[in-house]
Amino acid sequence: MRTGSEPVTARSALRARLWLSVWGFVWAVFGTAVFALVGRPGWALACGVLWLVVTVDMAVILRHMRQGPHYQPGADVPPYSPPDGGPPRQGPRWPRHP
């Protein structure tokens, strides 16, 4: 539920998640290749499954990045009413510093 006190400059962590996925992708490919070469098929299969999961995650991340920012209501939009129908809370609960 939107309370009206969300950060105005909030950013998505998609770039960080992408780089972590790239790191996992590199290690999964490396692990699959090494375990296949040394004759450990179980570990090679586990790394191959991880490789598949990381690839799908990277595709989802890239899709979200290409979609761009979505509409977020501005500061001029009042917060939604609470579920009980009471008056909406005005501003944050803590004092703001100048």
Coordinates of C-alpha atoms in Angstrom, one line a residue:
M1 CA 0.0 0.0 0.0
R2 CA 1.3 3.5 -0.9
T3 CA 1.7 5.6 2.2
G4 CA 3.0 8.8 0.5
S5 CA 6.3 8.6 2.3
E6 CA 8.2 6.6 -0.3
P7 CA 11.6 8.0 -1.3
V8 CA 11.5 10.4 -4.2
T9 CA 14.9 9.3 -5.5
A10 CA 14.5 5.5 -5.1
R11 CA 16.5 3.5 -7.6
S12 CA 16.2 0.0 -8.8
A13 CA 19.1 -2.5 -8.1
L14 CA 18.8 -4.1 -11.5
R15 CA 22.3 -3.1 -12.6
A16 CA 23.8 -4.6 -9.4
R17 CA 21.7 -7.7 -9.9
L18 CA 22.8 -7.9 -13.6
W19 CA 26.5 -7.8 -12.6
L20 CA 26.0 -10.5 -9.9
S21 CA 24.3 -12.6 -12.5
V22 CA 27.2 -12.1 -14.9
W23 CA 29.6 -13.2 -12.2
G24 CA 27.4 -16.3 -11.5
F25 CA 27.2 -17.0 -15.2
V26 CA 31.0 -17.0 -15.6
W27 CA 31.5 -19.3 -12.6
A28 CA 28.7 -21.7 -13.7
V29 CA 30.2 -22.0 -17.2
F30 CA 33.7 -22.5 -15.7
G31 CA 32.4 -25.0 -13.2
T32 CA 30.5 -27.0 -15.8
A33 CA 33.5 -27.2 -18.1
V34 CA 36.0 -28.1 -15.4
F35 CA 33.9 -30.7 -13.7
A36 CA 33.0 -32.2 -17.1
L37 CA 36.8 -32.4 -18.0
V38 CA 37.8 -34.0 -14.7
G39 CA 35.0 -36.7 -14.9
R40 CA 32.6 -35.4 -12.3
P41 CA 29.3 -35.7 -14.1
G42 CA 27.1 -34.9 -11.0
W43 CA 28.9 -31.7 -10.3
A44 CA 28.9 -30.8 -14.0
L45 CA 25.2 -31.3 -14.1
A46 CA 24.7 -29.2 -11.0
C47 CA 26.7 -26.4 -12.5
G48 CA 24.8 -26.8 -15.8
V49 CA 21.5 -26.4 -14.0
L50 CA 22.9 -23.3 -12.2
W51 CA 24.1 -22.0 -15.6
L52 CA 20.5 -22.4 -16.9
V53 CA 19.0 -20.6 -13.9
V54 CA 21.5 -17.7 -14.1
T55 CA 20.8 -17.3 -17.9
V56 CA 17.0 -17.1 -17.3
D57 CA 17.6 -14.6 -14.5
M58 CA 19.8 -12.5 -16.8
A59 CA 17.1 -12.5 -19.5
V60 CA 14.5 -11.3 -16.9
I61 CA 16.8 -8.6 -15.7
L62 CA 17.6 -7.3 -19.2
R63 CA 13.9 -7.4 -20.0
H64 CA 13.1 -5.3 -16.9
M65 CA 15.9 -2.9 -17.8
R66 CA 14.7 -2.4 -21.4
Q67 CA 11.2 -1.7 -20.1
G68 CA 12.5 1.4 -18.5
P69 CA 11.0 3.2 -15.5
H70 CA 7.4 2.8 -14.7
Y71 CA 5.0 5.4 -13.6
Q72 CA 5.3 6.4 -10.0
P73 CA 3.0 9.0 -8.5
G74 CA 4.6 12.3 -7.7
A75 CA 4.7 14.3 -4.5
D76 CA 1.5 16.1 -5.5
V77 CA -0.5 12.9 -5.4
P78 CA -1.9 12.3 -1.9
P79 CA -1.4 9.0 -0.1
Y80 CA -4.1 6.3 -0.3
S81 CA -6.5 6.0 2.5
P82 CA -5.7 3.3 5.1
P83 CA -7.8 0.1 4.7
D84 CA -9.9 0.9 7.8
G85 CA -11.1 4.1 6.2
G86 CA -9.5 6.4 8.7
P87 CA -7.7 9.6 7.8
P88 CA -4.4 9.2 5.9
R89 CA -1.3 9.7 7.9
Q90 CA 0.3 13.1 7.1
G91 CA 4.1 13.0 6.5
P92 CA 6.7 10.8 8.1
R93 CA 6.6 9.8 11.8
W94 CA 10.1 11.3 12.5
P95 CA 11.1 14.9 12.3
R96 CA 12.8 16.1 9.1
H97 CA 16.2 17.7 9.4
P98 CA 16.9 20.8 7.3

